[in-house]
Coordinates of C-alpha atoms and ligand atoms in Angstrom, one line a residue:
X1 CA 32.3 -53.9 -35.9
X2 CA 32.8 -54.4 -31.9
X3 CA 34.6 -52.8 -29.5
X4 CA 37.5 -53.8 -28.2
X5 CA 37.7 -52.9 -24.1
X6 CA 41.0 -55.2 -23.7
X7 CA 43.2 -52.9 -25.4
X8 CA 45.4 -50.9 -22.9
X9 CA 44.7 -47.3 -23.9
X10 CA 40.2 -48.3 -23.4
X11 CA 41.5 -49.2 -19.9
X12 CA 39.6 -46.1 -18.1
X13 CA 36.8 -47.0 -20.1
X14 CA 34.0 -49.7 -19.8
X15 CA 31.8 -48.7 -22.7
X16 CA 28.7 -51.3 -23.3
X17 CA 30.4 -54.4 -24.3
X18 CA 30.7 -55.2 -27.8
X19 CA 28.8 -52.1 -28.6
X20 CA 31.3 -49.4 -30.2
X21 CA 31.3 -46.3 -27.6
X22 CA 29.0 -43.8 -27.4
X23 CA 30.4 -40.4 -27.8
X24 CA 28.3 -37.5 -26.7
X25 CA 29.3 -34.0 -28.4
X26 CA 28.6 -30.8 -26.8
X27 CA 27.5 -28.3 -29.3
X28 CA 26.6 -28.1 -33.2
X29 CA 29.1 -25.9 -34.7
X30 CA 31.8 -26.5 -37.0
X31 CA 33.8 -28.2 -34.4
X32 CA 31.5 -30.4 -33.3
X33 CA 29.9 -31.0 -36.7
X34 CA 33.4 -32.2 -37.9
X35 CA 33.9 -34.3 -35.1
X36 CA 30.6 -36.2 -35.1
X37 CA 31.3 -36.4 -39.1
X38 CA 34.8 -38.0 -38.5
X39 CA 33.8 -40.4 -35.8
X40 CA 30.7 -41.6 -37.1
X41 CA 32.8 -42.3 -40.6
X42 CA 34.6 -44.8 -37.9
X43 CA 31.6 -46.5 -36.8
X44 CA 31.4 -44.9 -33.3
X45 CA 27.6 -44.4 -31.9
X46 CA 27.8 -40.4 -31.4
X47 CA 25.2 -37.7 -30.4
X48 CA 25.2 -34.0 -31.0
X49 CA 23.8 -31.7 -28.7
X50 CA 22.6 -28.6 -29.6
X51 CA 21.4 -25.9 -27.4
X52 CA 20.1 -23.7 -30.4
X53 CA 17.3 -24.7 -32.5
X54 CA 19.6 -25.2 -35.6
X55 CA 23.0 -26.3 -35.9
X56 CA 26.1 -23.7 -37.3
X57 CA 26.8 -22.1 -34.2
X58 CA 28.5 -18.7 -34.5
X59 CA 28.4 -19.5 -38.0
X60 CA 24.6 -20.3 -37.8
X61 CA 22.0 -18.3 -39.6
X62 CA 18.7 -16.6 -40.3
X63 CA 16.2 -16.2 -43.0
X64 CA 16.1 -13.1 -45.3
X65 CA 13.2 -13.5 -47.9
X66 CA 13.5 -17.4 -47.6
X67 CA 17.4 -17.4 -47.7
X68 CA 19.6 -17.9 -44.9
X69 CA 21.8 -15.6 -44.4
X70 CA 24.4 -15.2 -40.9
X71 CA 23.7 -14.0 -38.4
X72 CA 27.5 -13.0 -38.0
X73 CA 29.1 -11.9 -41.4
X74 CA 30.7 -14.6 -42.7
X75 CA 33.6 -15.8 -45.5
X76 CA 36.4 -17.5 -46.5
X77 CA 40.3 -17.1 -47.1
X78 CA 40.9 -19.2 -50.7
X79 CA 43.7 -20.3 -48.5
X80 CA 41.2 -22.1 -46.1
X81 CA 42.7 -25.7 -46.6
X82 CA 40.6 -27.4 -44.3
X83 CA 37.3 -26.3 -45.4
X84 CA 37.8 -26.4 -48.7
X85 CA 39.2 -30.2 -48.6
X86 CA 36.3 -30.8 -46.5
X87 CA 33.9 -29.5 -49.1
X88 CA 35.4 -31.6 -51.8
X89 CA 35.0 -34.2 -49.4
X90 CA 31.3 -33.8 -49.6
X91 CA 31.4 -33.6 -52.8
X92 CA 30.0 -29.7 -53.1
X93 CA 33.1 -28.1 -54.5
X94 CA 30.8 -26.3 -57.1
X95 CA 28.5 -24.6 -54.1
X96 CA 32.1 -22.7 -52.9
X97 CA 32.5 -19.4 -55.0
X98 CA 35.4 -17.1 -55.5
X99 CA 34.5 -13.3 -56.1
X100 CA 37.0 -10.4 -55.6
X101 CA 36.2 -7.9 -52.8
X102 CA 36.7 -4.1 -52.4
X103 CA 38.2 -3.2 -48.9
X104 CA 38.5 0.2 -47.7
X105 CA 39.1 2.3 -44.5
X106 CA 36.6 5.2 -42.9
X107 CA 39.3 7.3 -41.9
X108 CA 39.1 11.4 -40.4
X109 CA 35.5 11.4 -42.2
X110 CA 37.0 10.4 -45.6
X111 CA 36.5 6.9 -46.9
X112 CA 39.8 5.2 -49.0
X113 CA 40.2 2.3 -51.0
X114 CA 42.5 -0.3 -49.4
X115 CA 41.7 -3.4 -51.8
X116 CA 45.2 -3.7 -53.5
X117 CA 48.9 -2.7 -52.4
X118 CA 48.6 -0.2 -55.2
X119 CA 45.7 1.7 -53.5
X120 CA 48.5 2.1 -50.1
X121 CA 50.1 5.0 -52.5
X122 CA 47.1 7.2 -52.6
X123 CA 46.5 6.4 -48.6
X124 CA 46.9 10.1 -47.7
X125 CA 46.7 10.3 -43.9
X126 CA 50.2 8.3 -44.3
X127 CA 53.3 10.3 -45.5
X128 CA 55.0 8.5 -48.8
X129 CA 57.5 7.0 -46.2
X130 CA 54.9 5.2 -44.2
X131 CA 52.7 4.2 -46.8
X132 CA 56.1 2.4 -47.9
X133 CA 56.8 0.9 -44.9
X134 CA 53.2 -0.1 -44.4
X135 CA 53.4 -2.1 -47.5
X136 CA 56.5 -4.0 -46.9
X137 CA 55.4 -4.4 -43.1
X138 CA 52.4 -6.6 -44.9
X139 CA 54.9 -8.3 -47.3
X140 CA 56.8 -9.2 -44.7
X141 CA 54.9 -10.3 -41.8
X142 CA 53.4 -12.8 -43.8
X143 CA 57.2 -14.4 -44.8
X144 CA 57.5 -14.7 -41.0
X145 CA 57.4 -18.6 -39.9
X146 CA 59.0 -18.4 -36.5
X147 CA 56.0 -16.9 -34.5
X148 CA 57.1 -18.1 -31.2
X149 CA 59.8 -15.3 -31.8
X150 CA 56.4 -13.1 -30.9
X151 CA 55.2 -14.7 -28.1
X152 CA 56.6 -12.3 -25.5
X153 CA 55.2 -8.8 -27.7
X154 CA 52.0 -7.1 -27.8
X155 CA 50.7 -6.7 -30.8
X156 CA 51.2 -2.4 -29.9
X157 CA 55.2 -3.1 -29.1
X158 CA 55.4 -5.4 -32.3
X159 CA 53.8 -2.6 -34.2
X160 CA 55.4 0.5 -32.6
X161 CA 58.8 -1.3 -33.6
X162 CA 57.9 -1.9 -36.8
X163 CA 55.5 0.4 -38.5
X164 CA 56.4 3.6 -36.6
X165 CA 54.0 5.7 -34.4
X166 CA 52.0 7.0 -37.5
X167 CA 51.2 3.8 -39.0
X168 CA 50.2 2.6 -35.6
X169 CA 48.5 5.4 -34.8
X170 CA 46.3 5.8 -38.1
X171 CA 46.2 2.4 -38.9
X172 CA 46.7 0.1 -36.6
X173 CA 45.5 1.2 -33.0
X174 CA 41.9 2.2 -34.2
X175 CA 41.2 -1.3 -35.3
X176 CA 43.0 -3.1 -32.2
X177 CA 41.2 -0.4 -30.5
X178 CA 37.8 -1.1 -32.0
X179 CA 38.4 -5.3 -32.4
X180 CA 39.3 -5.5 -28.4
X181 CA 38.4 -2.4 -26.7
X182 CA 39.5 -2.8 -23.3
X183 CA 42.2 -5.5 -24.3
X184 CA 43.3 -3.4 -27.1
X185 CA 47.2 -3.5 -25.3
X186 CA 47.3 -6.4 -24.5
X187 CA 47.0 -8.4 -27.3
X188 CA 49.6 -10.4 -28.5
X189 CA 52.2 -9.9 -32.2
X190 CA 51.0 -13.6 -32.6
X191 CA 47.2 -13.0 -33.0
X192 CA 48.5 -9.9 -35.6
X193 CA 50.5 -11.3 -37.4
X194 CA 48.6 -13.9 -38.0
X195 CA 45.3 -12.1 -39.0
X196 CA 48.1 -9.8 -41.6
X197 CA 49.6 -13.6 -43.1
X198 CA 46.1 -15.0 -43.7
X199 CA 44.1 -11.7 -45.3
X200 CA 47.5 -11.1 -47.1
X201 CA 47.1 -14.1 -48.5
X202 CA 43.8 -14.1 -50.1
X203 CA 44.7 -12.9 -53.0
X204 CA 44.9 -13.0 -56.5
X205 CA 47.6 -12.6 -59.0
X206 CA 47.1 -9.0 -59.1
X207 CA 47.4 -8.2 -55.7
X208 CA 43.2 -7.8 -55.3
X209 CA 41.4 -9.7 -52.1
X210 CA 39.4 -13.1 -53.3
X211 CA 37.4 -14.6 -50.9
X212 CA 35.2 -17.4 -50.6
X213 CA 31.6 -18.2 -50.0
X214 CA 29.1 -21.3 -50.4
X215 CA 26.1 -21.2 -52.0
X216 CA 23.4 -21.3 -49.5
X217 CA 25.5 -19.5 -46.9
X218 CA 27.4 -21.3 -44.4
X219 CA 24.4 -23.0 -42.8
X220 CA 24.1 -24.9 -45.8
X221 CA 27.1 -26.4 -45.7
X222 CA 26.1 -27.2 -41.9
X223 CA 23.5 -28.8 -43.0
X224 CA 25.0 -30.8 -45.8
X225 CA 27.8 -31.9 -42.7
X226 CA 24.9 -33.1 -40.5
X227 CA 22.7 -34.7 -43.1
X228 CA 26.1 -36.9 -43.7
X229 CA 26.0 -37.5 -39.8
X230 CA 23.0 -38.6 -40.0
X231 CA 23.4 -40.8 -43.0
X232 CA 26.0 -42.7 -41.0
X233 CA 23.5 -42.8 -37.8
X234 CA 25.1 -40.3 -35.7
X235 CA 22.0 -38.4 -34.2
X236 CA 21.6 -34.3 -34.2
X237 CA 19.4 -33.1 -31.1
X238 CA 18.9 -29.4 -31.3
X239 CA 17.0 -27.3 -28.5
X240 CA 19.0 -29.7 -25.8
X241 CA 21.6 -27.6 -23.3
X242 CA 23.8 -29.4 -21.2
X243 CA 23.7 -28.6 -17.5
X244 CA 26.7 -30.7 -16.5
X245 CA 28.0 -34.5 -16.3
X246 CA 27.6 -37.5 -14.6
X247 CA 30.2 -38.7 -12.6
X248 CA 30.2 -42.4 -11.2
X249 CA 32.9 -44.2 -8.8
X250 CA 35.0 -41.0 -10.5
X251 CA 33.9 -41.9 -14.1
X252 CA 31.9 -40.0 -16.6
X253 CA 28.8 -42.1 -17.2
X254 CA 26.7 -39.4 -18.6
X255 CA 25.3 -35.9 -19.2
X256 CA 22.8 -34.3 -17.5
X257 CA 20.2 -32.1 -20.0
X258 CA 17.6 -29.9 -19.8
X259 CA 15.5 -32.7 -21.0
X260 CA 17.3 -35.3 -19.2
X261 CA 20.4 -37.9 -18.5
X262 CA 22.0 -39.0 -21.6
X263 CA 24.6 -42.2 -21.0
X264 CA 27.9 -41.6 -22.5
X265 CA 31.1 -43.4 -22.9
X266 CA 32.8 -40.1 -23.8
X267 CA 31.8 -36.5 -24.1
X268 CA 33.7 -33.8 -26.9
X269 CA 33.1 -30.7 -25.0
X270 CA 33.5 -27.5 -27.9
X271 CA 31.4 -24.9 -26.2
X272 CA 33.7 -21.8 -25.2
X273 CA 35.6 -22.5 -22.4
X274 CA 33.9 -20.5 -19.2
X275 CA 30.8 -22.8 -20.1
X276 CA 32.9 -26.0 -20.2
X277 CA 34.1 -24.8 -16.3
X278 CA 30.9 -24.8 -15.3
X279 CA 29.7 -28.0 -16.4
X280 CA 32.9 -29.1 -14.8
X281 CA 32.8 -27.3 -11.8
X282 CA 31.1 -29.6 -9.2
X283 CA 34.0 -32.4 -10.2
X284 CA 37.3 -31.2 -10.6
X285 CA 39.7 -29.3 -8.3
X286 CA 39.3 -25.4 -8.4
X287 CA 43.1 -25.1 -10.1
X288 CA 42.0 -26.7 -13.0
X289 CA 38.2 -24.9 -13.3
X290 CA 40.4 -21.8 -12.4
X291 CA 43.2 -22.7 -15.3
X292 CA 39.9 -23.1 -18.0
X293 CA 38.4 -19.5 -16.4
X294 CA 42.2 -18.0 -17.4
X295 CA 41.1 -17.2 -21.1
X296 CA 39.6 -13.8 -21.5
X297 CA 36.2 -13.5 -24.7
X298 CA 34.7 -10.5 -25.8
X299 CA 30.6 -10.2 -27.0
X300 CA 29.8 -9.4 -30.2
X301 CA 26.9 -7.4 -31.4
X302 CA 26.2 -7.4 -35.5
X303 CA 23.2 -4.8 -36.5
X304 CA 22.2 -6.4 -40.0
X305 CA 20.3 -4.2 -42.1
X306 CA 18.4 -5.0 -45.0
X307 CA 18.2 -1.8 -47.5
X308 CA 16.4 -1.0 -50.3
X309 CA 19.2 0.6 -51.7
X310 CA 23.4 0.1 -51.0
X311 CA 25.3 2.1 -48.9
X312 CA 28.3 2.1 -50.4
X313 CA 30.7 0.0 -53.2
X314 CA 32.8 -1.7 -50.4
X315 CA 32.1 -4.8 -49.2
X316 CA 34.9 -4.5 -46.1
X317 CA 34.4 -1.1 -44.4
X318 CA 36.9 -1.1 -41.5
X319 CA 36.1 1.8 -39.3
X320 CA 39.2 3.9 -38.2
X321 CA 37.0 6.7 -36.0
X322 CA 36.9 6.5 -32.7
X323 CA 33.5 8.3 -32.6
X324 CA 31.6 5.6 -34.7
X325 CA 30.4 3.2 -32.2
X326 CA 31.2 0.0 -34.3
X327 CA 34.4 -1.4 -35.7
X328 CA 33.5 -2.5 -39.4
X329 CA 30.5 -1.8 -41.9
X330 CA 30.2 -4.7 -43.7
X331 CA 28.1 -4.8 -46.8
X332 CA 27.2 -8.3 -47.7
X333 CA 25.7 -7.6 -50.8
X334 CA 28.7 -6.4 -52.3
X335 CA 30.0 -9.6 -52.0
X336 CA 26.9 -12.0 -52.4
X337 CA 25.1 -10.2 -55.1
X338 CA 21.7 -8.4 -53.6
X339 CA 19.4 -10.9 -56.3
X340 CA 20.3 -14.0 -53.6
X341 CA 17.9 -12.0 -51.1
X342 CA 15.1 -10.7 -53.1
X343 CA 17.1 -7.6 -54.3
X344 CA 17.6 -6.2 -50.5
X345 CA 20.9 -4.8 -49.7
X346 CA 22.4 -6.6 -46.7
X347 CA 24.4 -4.8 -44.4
X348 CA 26.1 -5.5 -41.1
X349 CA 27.2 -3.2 -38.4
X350 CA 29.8 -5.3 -36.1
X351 CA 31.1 -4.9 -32.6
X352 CA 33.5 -7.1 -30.4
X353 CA 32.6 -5.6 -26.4
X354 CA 32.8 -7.1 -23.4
X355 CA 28.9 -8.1 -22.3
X356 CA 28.8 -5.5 -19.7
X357 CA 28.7 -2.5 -22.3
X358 CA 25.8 -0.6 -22.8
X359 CA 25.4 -2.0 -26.5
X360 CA 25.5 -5.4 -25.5
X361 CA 22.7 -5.0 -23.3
X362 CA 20.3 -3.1 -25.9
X363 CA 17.0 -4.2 -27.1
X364 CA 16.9 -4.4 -30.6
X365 CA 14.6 -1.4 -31.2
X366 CA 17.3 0.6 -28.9
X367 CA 19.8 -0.4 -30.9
X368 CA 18.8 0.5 -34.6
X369 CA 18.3 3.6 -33.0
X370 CA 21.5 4.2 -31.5
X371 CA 23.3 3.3 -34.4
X372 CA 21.2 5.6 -37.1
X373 CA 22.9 9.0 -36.6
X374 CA 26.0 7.3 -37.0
X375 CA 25.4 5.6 -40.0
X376 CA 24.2 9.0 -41.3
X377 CA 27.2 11.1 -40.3
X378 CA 28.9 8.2 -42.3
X379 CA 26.7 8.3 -45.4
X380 CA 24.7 11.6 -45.0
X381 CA 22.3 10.3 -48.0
X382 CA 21.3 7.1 -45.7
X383 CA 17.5 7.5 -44.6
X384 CA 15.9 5.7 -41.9
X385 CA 12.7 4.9 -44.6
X386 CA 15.8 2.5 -46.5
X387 CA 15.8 0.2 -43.6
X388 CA 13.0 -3.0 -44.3
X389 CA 14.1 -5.0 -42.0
X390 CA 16.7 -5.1 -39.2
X391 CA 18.5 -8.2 -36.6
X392 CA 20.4 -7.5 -33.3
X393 CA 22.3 -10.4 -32.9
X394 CA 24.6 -11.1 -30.1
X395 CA 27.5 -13.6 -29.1
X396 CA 28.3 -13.7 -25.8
X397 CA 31.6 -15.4 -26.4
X398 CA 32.6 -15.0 -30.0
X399 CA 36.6 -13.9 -29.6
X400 CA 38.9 -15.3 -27.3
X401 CA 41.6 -12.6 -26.0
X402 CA 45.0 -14.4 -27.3
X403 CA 47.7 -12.4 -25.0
X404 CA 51.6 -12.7 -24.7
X405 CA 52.7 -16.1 -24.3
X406 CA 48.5 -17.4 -24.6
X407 CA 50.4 -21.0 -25.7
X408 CA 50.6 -21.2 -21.5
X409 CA 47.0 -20.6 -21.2
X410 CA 45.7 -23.5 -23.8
X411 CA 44.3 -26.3 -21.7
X412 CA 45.0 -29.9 -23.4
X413 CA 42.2 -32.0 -25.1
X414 CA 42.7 -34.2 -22.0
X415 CA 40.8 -33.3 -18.7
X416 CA 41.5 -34.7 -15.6
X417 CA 38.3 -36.2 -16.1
X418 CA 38.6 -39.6 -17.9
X419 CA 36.4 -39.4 -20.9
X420 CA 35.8 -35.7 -21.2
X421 CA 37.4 -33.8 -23.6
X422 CA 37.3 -30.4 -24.9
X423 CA 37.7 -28.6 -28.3
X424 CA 36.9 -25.4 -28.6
X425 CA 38.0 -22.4 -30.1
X426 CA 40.0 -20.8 -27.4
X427 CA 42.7 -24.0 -28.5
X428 CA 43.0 -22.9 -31.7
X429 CA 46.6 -21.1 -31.5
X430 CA 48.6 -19.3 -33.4
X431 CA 46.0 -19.0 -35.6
X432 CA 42.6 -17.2 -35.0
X433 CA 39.6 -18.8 -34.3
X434 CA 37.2 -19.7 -37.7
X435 CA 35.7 -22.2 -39.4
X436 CA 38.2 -22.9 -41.3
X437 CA 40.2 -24.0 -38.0
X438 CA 37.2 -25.3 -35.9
X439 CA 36.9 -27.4 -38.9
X440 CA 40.9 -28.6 -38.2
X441 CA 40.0 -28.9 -34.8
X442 CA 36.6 -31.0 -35.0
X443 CA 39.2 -33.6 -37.1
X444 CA 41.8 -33.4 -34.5
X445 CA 39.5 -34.2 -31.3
X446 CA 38.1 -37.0 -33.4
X447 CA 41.3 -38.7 -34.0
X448 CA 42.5 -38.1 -30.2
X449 CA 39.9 -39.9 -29.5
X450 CA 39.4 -42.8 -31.7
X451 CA 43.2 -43.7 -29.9
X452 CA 41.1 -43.4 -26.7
X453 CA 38.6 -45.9 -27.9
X454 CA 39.3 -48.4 -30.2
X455 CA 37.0 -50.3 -32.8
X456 CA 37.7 -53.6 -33.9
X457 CA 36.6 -54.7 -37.4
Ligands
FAD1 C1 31.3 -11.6 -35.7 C2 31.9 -12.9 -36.1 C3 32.4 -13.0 -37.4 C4 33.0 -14.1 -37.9 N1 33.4 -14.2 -39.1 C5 34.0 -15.4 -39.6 C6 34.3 -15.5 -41.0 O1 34.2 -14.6 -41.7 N2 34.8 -16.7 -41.4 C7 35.0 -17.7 -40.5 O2 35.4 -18.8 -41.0 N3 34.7 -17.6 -39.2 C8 34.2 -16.5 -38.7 N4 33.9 -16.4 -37.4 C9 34.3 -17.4 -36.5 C10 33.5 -18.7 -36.6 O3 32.1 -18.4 -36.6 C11 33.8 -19.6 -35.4 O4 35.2 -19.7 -35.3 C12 33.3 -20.9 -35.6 O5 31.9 -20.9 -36.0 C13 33.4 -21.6 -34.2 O6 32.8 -22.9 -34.3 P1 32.8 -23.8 -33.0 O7 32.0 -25.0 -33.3 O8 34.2 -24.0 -32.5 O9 32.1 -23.0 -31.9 P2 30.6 -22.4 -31.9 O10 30.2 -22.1 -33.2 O11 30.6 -21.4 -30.8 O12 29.8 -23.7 -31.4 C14 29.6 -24.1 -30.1 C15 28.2 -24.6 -30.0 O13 27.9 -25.0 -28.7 C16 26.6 -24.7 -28.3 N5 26.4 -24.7 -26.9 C17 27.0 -23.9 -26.0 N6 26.7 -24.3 -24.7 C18 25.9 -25.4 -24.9 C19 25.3 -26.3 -23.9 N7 25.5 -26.1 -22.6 N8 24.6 -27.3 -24.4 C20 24.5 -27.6 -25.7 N9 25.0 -26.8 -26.6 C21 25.8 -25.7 -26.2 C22 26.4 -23.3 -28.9 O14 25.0 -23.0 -29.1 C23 27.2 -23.4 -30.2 O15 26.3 -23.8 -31.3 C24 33.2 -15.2 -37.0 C25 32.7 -15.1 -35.7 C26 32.1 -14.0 -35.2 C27 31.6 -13.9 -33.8

């Protein structure tokens, strides 16, 4: 296989003649695992680079009695396309499992069942009326197909409109409240209804959540991506950061690493987009590293507990108090039975912040200790002497802020730098950012740009 520079669209490009290009990636998560995995299946020379010592990214993970486990709670939709046809792509469809879940809501100090549109009629802190209307709001807002009618509405006006002020009020607001804090208003109906079509769609015949996990967590199905990367001689370096790129006779030769200059005929940037403007900074005009600083990201903060005993029966706790300091209580092992981690009971504590709060900024110690008298005003059995083990882990950029019309603020795969490219979550619009849809995007980037680059046979 050679390259072929005399084709029209290589033009910008002088890769290594008769060599097939060398595309450096930015980042080992889903995106850029993808990606490397699609172009190295086309015979391009590509290299990963990782600033974290393993690959998975904000899906990435750690070890719990010798089995990894994320850092960030983690599952699937079983209407995840692109993972899924992924997966069978690999050939590990039998390492994806299906299991029900039991949802609830922490409401007024009283926990309810939320699993099933049956368990709405017994939702007490609605009247019969809005429990009705709460149900059909779901059936309904995922018929929807014409999102862009949303594009001018908060998610609050969309929801005011629709649901009434008591379903907003009881239902709704606490969890924009607790998902985007200080953003809460000014999220957009797209990013909502979204989120309702996809969880609404999980579901069984019955009307009861599924969702999906792999075997191994979902660093094992990182791992099985970049051992097939590897297998086709793409290379994976891990503990490498980018510091910026090399720019010759205004061409991108290269990228400058902790550990060095890499040459490069073209560079997939997926990191989040603030770090993409600063490796871009020094290069290109202040209007376009201003446009990429015009997306908004909240932290996250997940407290993961392992227990000696369970906390509750749900595996989806989402926290309607404004007095408990995170949004969800997410048991794990009610999902992934307790057996996979040595019979511990795995439980996450989860909070989207911006990095200036107080919580973001807490040592782990401070943390578990912050967070104990709320968990026991929540479950007044819980003891301290059931923790055996605890992880603070934090994300500094782990949820873009999708506002009215975002589609404005989504900057093309195209920079104004020929040969750098960008894929990243903050693109992925009007869905919500996930595997499921880095996965998407990884495939995309990689065939924008094999027509950048073309191989010859
Ligand atoms: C709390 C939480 C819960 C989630 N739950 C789910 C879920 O249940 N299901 C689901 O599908 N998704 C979930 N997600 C979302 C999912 O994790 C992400 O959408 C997905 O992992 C993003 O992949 P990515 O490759 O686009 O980005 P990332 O995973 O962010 O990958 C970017 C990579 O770039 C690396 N990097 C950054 N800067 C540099 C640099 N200068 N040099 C080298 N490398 C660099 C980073 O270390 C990172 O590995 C969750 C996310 C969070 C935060």
């Amino acid at each position: 296989m050679t390259f072929n520079p005399s084709l029209p669209s290589t033009s910008k490009f002088s890769p290594t003649q008769g060599n097939p290009p060398h595309i450096v990636i930015i980042g080992g998560g889903f995106t850029g695992l993808t990606a490397a995995y699609e172009l190295t299946r086309k015979g391009y020379r590509v290299t990963v680079l990782e600033r974290d010592k393993e690959v998975g990214g904000l899906a990435g993970s750690f070890e719990v009695n010798g089995q990894p486990l994320e850092k960030f709670y983690h599952h699937w939709f079983t209407n995840d396309k692109y993972v899924m046809a992924l997966v069978e792509e690999l050939e590990a469809q039998d390492q994806v499992i299906y299991r029900p879940t039991r949802t609830g809501i922490y409401y007024a100090n009283n926990f309810f069942k939320l699993s099933s549109p049956l368990d709405l009629l017994t939702f007490k802190p609605l009247n019969w009326f809005n429990r009705l209307r709460l149900g059909l709001f779901a059936l309904w807002a995922r018929r929807i197909k014409n999102w862009r009618k949303l594009e001018s509405l908060t998610a609050k006006e969309w929801l005011l409109k629709v649901c009434g002020s008591q379903v907003y009020r009881v239902v709704w607001e606490p969890l924009l409240r607790g998902k985007f804090g200080p953003f809460a208003d000014q999220v957009s109906a797209v990013w909502f209804w979204n989120k309702v079509k996809l969880r609404g769609g999980s579901r069984n015949k019955d009307g009861a959540e599924m969702l999906a996990y792999y075997r191994g967590g979902f660093a094992a199905l990182a791992q099985k991506l970049a051992e097939a990367i590897a297998f086709r001689g793409g290379q994976i370096k891990t503990n490498i950061t980018v510091e910026g790129v090399i720019v010759e006779s205004d061409r991108l030769t290269g990228v400058k690493t902790n550990q060095g200059i890499i040459e490069a005929d073209g560079v997939i940037a997926t990191p989040a987009l603030p770090i993409i403007a600063d490796l871009l900074d020094d290069h290109l005009s202040s209007d376009y590293i201003q446009k990429l600083r015009s997306v908004d990201y909240l932290a996250n903060v997940c407290l993961v507990l392992q227990l000696n005993r369970s906390l509750s029966e749900t595996y989806w706790l989402n926290v309607n108090d404004p007095n408990f300091p995170f949004v969800g209580v997410i048991e794990h092992t009610n999902f992934e039975p307790k057996e996979t981690y040595g019979g511990q009971h795995i439980v996450y504590l989860s909070k989207y912040l911006p990095e200036s709060e107080t919580l973001y900024q807490m040592s782990d110690q401070e943390a578990l200790n912050y967070a104990i008298p709320h968990l026991k005003r929540m479950f007044p059995e819980f003891s301290r002497d059931w923790i055996i083990d605890y992880h603070f882990w934090r994300a500094r950029y782990s949820q873009p802020i999708v506002v009215r019309h975002y589609s404005r603020l989504i900057p093309s795969h195209e920079t104004p730098l020929p040969g750098f490219y960008i894929s990243t979550m903050a693109q992925i619009y009007p869905e919500d950012r996930g595997t499921n849809y880095a996965i998407r995007e990884g495939q995309k980037i990689a065939s924008f740009v094999e027509t950048q680059y073309r191989l010859v046979k």
